mmCIF file of C-alpha atoms and ligand atoms in Angstrom:
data_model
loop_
_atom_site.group_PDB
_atom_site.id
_atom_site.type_symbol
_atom_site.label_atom_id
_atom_site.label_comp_id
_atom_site.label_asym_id
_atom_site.label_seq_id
_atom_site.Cartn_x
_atom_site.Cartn_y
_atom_site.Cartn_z
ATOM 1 C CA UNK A 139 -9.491 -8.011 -4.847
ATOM 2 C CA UNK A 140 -6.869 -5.511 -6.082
ATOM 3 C CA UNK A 141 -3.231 -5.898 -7.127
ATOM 4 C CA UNK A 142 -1.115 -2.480 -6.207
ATOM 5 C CA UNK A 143 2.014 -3.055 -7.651
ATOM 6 C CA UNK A 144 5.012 -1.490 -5.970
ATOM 7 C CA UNK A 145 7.267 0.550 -8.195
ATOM 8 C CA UNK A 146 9.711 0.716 -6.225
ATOM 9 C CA UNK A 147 11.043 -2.642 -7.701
ATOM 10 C CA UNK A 148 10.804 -1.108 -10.824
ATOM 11 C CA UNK A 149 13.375 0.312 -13.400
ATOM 12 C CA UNK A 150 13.572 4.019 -12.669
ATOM 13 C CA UNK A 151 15.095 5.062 -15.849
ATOM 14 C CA UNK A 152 12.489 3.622 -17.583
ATOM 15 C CA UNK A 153 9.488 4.099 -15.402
ATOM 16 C CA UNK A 154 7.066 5.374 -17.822
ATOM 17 C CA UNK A 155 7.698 1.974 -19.959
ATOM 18 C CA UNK A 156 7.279 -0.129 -16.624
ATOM 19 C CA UNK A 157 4.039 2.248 -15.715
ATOM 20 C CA UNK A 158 2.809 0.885 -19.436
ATOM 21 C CA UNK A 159 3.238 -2.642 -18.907
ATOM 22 C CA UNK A 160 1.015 -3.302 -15.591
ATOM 23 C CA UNK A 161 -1.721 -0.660 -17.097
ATOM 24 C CA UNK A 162 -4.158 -3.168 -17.985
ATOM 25 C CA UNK A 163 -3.770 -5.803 -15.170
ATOM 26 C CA UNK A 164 -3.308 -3.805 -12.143
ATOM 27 C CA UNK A 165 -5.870 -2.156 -10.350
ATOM 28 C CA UNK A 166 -3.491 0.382 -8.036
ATOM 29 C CA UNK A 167 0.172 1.822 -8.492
ATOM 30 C CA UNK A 168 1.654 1.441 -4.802
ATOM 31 C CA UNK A 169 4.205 4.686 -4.646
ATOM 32 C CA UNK A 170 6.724 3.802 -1.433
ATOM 33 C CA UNK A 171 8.080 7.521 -0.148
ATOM 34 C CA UNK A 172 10.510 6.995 2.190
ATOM 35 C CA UNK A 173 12.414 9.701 4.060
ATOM 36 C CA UNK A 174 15.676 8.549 5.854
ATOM 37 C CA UNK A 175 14.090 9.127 9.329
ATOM 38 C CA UNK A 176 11.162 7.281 9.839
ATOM 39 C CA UNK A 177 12.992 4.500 7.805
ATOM 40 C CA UNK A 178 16.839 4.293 6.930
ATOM 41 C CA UNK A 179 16.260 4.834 3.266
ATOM 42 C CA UNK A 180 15.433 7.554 1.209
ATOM 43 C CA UNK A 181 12.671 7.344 -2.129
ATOM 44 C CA UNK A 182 11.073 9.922 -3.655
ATOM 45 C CA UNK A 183 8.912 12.630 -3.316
ATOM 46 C CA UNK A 184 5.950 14.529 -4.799
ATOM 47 C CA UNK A 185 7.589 15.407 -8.113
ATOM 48 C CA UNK A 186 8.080 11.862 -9.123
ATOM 49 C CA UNK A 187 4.382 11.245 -7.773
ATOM 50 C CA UNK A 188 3.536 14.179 -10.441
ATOM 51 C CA UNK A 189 5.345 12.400 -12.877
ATOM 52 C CA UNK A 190 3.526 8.941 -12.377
ATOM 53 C CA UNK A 191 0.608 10.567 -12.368
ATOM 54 C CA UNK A 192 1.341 11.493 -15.782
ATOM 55 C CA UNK A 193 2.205 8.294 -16.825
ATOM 56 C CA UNK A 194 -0.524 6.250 -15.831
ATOM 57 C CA UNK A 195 -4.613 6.251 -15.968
ATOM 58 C CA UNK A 196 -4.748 3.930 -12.569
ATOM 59 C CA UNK A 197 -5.083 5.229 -9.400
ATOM 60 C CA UNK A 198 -1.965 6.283 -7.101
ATOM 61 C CA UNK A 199 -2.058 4.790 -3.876
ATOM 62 C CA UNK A 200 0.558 6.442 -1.870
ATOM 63 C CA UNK A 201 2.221 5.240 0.731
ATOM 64 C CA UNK A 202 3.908 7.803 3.132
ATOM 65 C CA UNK A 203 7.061 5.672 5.155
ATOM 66 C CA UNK A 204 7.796 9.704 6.677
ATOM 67 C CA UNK A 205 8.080 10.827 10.202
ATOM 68 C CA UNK A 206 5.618 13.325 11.092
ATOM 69 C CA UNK A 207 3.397 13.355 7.623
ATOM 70 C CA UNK A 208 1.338 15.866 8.661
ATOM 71 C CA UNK A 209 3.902 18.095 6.850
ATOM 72 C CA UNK A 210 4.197 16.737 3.211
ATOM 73 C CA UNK A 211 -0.053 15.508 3.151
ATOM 74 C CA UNK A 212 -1.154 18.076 0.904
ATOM 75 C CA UNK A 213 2.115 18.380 -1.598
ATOM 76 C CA UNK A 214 1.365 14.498 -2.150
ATOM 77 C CA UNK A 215 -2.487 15.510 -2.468
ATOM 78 C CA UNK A 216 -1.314 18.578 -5.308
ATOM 79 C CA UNK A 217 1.255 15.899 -6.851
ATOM 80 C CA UNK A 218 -1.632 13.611 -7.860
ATOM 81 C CA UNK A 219 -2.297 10.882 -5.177
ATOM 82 C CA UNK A 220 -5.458 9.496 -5.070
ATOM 83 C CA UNK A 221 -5.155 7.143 -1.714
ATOM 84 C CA UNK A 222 -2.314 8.847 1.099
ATOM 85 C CA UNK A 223 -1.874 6.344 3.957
ATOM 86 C CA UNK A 224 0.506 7.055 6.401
ATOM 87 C CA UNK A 225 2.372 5.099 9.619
ATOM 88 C CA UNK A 226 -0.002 5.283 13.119
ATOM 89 C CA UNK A 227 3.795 4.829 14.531
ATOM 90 C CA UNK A 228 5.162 8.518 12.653
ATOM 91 C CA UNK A 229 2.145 10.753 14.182
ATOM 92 C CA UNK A 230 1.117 12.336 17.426
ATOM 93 C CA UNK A 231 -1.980 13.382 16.045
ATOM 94 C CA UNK A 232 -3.287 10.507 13.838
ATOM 95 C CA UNK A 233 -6.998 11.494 14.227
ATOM 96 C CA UNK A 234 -5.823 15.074 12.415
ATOM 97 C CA UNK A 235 -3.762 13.810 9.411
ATOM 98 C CA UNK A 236 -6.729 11.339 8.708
ATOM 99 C CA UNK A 237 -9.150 14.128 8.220
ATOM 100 C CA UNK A 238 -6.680 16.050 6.549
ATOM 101 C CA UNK A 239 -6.327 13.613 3.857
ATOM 102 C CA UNK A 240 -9.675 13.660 3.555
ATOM 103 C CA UNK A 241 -10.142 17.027 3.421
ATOM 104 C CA UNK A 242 -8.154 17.450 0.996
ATOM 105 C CA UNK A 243 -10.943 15.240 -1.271
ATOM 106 C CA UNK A 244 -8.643 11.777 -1.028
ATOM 107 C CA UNK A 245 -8.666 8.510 -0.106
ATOM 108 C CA UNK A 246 -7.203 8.060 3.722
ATOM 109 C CA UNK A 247 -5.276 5.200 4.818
ATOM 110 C CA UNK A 248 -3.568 4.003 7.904
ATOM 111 C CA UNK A 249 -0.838 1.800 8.382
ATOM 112 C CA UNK A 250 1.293 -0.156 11.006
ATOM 113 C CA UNK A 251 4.393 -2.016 11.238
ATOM 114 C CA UNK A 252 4.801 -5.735 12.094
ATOM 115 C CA UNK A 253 5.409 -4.695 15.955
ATOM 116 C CA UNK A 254 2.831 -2.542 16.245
ATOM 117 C CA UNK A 255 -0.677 -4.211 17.658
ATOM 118 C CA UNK A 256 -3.975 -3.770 15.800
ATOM 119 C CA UNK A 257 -5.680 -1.782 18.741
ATOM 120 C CA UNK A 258 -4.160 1.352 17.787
ATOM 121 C CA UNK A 259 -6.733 0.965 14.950
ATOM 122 C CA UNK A 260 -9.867 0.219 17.268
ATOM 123 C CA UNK A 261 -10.151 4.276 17.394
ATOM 124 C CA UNK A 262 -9.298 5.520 13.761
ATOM 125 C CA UNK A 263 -11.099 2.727 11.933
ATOM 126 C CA UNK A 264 -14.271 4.671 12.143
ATOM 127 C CA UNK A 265 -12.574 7.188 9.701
ATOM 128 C CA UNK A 266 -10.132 5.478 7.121
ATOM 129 C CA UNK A 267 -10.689 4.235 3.681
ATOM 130 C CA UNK A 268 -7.767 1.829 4.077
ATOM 131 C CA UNK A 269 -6.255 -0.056 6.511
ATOM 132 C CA UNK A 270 -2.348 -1.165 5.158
ATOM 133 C CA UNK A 271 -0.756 -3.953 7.574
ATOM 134 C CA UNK A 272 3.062 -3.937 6.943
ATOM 135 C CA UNK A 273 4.319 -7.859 6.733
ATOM 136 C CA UNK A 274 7.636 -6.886 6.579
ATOM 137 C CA UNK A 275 10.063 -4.105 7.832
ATOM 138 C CA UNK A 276 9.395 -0.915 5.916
ATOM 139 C CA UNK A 277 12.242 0.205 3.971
ATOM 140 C CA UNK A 278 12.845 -1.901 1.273
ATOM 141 C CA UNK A 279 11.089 -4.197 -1.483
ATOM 142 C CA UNK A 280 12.292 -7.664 -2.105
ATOM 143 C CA UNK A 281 12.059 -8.978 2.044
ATOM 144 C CA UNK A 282 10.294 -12.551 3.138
ATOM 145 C CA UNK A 283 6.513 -11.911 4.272
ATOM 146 C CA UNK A 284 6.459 -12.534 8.217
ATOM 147 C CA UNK A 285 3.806 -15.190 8.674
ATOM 148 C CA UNK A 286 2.421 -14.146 11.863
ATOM 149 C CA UNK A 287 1.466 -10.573 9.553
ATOM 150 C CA UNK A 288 -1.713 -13.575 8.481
ATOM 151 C CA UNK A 289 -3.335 -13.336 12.491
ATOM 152 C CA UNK A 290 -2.755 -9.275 12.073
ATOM 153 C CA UNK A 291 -5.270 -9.676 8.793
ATOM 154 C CA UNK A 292 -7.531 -11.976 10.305
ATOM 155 C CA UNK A 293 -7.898 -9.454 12.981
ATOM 156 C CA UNK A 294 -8.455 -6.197 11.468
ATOM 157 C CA UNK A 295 -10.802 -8.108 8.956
ATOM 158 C CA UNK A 296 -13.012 -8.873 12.218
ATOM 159 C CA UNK A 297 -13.144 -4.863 13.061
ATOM 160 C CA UNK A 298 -13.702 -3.556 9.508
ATOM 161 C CA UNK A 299 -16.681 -6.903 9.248
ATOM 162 C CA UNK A 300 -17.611 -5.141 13.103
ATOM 163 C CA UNK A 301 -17.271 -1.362 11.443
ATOM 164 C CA UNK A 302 -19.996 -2.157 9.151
ATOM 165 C CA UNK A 303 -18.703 -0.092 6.291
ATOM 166 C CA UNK A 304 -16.444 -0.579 3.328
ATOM 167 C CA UNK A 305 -12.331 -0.226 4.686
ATOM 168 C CA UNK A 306 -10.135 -1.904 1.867
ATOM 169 C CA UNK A 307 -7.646 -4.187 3.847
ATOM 170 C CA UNK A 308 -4.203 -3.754 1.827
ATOM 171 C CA UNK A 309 -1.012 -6.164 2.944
ATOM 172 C CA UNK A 310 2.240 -4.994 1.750
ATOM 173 C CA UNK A 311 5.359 -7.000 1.611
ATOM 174 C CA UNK A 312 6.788 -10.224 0.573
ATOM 175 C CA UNK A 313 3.700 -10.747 -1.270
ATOM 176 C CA UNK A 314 4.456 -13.659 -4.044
ATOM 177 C CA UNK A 315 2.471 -15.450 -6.771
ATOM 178 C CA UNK A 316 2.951 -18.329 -4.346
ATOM 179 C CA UNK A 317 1.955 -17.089 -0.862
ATOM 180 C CA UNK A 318 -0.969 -14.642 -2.068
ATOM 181 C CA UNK A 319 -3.670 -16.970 -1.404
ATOM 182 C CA UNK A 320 -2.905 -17.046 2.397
ATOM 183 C CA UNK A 321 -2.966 -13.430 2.407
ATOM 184 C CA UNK A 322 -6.108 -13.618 0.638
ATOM 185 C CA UNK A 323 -7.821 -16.015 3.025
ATOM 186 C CA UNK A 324 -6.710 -14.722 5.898
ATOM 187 C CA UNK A 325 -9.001 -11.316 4.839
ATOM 188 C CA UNK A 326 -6.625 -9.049 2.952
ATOM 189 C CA UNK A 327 -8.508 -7.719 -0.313
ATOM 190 C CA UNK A 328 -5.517 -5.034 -1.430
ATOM 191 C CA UNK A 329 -2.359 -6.503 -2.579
ATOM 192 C CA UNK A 330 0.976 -5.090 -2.962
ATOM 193 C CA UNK A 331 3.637 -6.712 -4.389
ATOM 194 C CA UNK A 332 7.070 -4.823 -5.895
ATOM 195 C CA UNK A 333 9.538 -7.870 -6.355
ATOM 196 C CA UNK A 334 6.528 -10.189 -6.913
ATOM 197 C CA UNK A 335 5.745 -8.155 -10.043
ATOM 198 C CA UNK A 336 8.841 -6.160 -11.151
ATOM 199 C CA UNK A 337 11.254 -9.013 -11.002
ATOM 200 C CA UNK A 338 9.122 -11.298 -13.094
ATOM 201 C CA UNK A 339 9.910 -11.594 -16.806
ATOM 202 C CA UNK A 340 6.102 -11.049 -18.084
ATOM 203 C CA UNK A 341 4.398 -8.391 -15.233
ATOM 204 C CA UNK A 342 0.901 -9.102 -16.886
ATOM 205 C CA UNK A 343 1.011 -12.641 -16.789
ATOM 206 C CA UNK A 344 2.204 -12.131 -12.974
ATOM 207 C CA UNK A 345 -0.204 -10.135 -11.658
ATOM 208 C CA UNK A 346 -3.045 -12.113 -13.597
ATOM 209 C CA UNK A 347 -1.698 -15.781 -11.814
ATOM 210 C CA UNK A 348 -2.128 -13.601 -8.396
ATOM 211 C CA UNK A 349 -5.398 -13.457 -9.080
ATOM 212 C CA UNK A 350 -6.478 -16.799 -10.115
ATOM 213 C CA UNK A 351 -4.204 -18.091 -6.980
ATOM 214 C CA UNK A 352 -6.874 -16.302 -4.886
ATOM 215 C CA UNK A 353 -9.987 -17.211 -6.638
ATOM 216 C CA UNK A 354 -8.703 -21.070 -6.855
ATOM 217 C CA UNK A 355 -10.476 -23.097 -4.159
ATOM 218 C CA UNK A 356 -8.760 -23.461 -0.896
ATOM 219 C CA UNK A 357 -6.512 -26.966 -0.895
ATOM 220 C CA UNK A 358 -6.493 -26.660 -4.484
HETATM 221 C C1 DX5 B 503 8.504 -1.756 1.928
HETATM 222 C C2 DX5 B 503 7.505 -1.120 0.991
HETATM 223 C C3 DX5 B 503 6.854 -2.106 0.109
HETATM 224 C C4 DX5 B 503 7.809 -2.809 -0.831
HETATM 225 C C5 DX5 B 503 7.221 -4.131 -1.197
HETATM 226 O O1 DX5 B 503 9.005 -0.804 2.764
HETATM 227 O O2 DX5 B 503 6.488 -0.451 1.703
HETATM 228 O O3 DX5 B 503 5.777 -1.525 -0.625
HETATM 229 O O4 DX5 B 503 8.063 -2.082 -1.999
HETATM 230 O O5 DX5 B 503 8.163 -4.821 -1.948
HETATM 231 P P1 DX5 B 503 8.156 -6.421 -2.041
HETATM 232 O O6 DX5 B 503 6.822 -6.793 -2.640
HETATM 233 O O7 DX5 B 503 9.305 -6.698 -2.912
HETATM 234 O O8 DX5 B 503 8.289 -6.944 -0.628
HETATM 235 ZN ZN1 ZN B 504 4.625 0.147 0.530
#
């Protein structure tokens, strides 16, 4: 299992320091770009991706909240991202961006919002690295994780275990020290958490109790 903290919880004056502080215990930097269409809010873009790229020896795992990403792919690619997923909701021609991810020699992921049904991934599954399912609203960190997100897991776990090769299964939002397990059990094996991790006092510590939370027995 993998812990992708979300920096967008983090302090942006300081995010080098912040970068420094989940180095050793995290496994992914989650990067949320959002651009005031596809979502209401607005993030950053590829220079700040350049600049965490800088900043940090783990992996960037890049997640596009942008309407039509077809157009911004490869400056995230140039800018230093090592997984792009983008929203199955913000493309006409999801098959395309996939394999232009790929392409472009990185990780491809897909993601879908808490409406949207699993089935749009029975056709594109074949070709990801990395199935995100949203369990919460994208467009900002610190919301509650919307239980019935735990049957979406359950489900796409069933069509990667059907697929036959390795998909990583990421779950992004609302995800707590305290309600990681059920994530985890339910199938998810990426997790992101922003508020989880950023708006605890010792991030290490944090991020390390995730992970025992999953490996403790279940009922224990
Ligand atoms: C929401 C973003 C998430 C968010 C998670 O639109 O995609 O990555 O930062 O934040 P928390 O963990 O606080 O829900
Ligand atoms: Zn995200």
């Amino acid at each position: 299992m993998k812990i992708s903290p979300s920096i967008l919880s983090a302090d942006f004056a300081r995010l080098a320091d912040e970068l420094r502080l989940i180095e050793d215990f995290a496994d992914y930097v989650h990067v949320d770009v959002m651009d005031g269409h596809f979502v209401p809010n607005i993030t950053i873009g590829p220079l700040v991706v350049e600049a965490v790229k800088r900043s940090t020896r783990l992996p960037l795992d890049v997640h596009l909240m942008i309407d039509r990403p077809e157009r911004h792919v490869e400056s995230f690619a140039r800018a230093g991202s090592d997984i792009i997923t983008v929203h199955a909701e913000a493309t006409k021609h999801l098959h395309r961006v996939v394999e232009s991810i790929k392409e472009l020699g990185k990780k491809a992921g897909v993601s879908i919002n808490p409406a949207t049904p699993v089935s749009v991934l029975e056709d594109i599954i074949g070709d990801v690295d990395l199935v995100l399912i949203m369990s919460v609203n994208p467009g900002w960190g610190g919301q509650g994780f919307i239980p019935g997100s735990l049957r979406k897991i359950s489900a796409v776990r069933r069509m990667i275990e059907a697929e036959g090769r390795p998909v990583e299964l990421e779950v992004d939002g609302g995800i707590k020290v305290n309600n990681i397990k059920e994530a985890f059990d339910a199938g998810a094996d990426v997790f992101v958490s922003g508020s989880g991790v950023f708006g605890a006092r010792d991030y290490g510590a944090t991020i390390t109790e995730m992970k025992n939370r999953c490996m403790a027995k279940t009922g224990t």
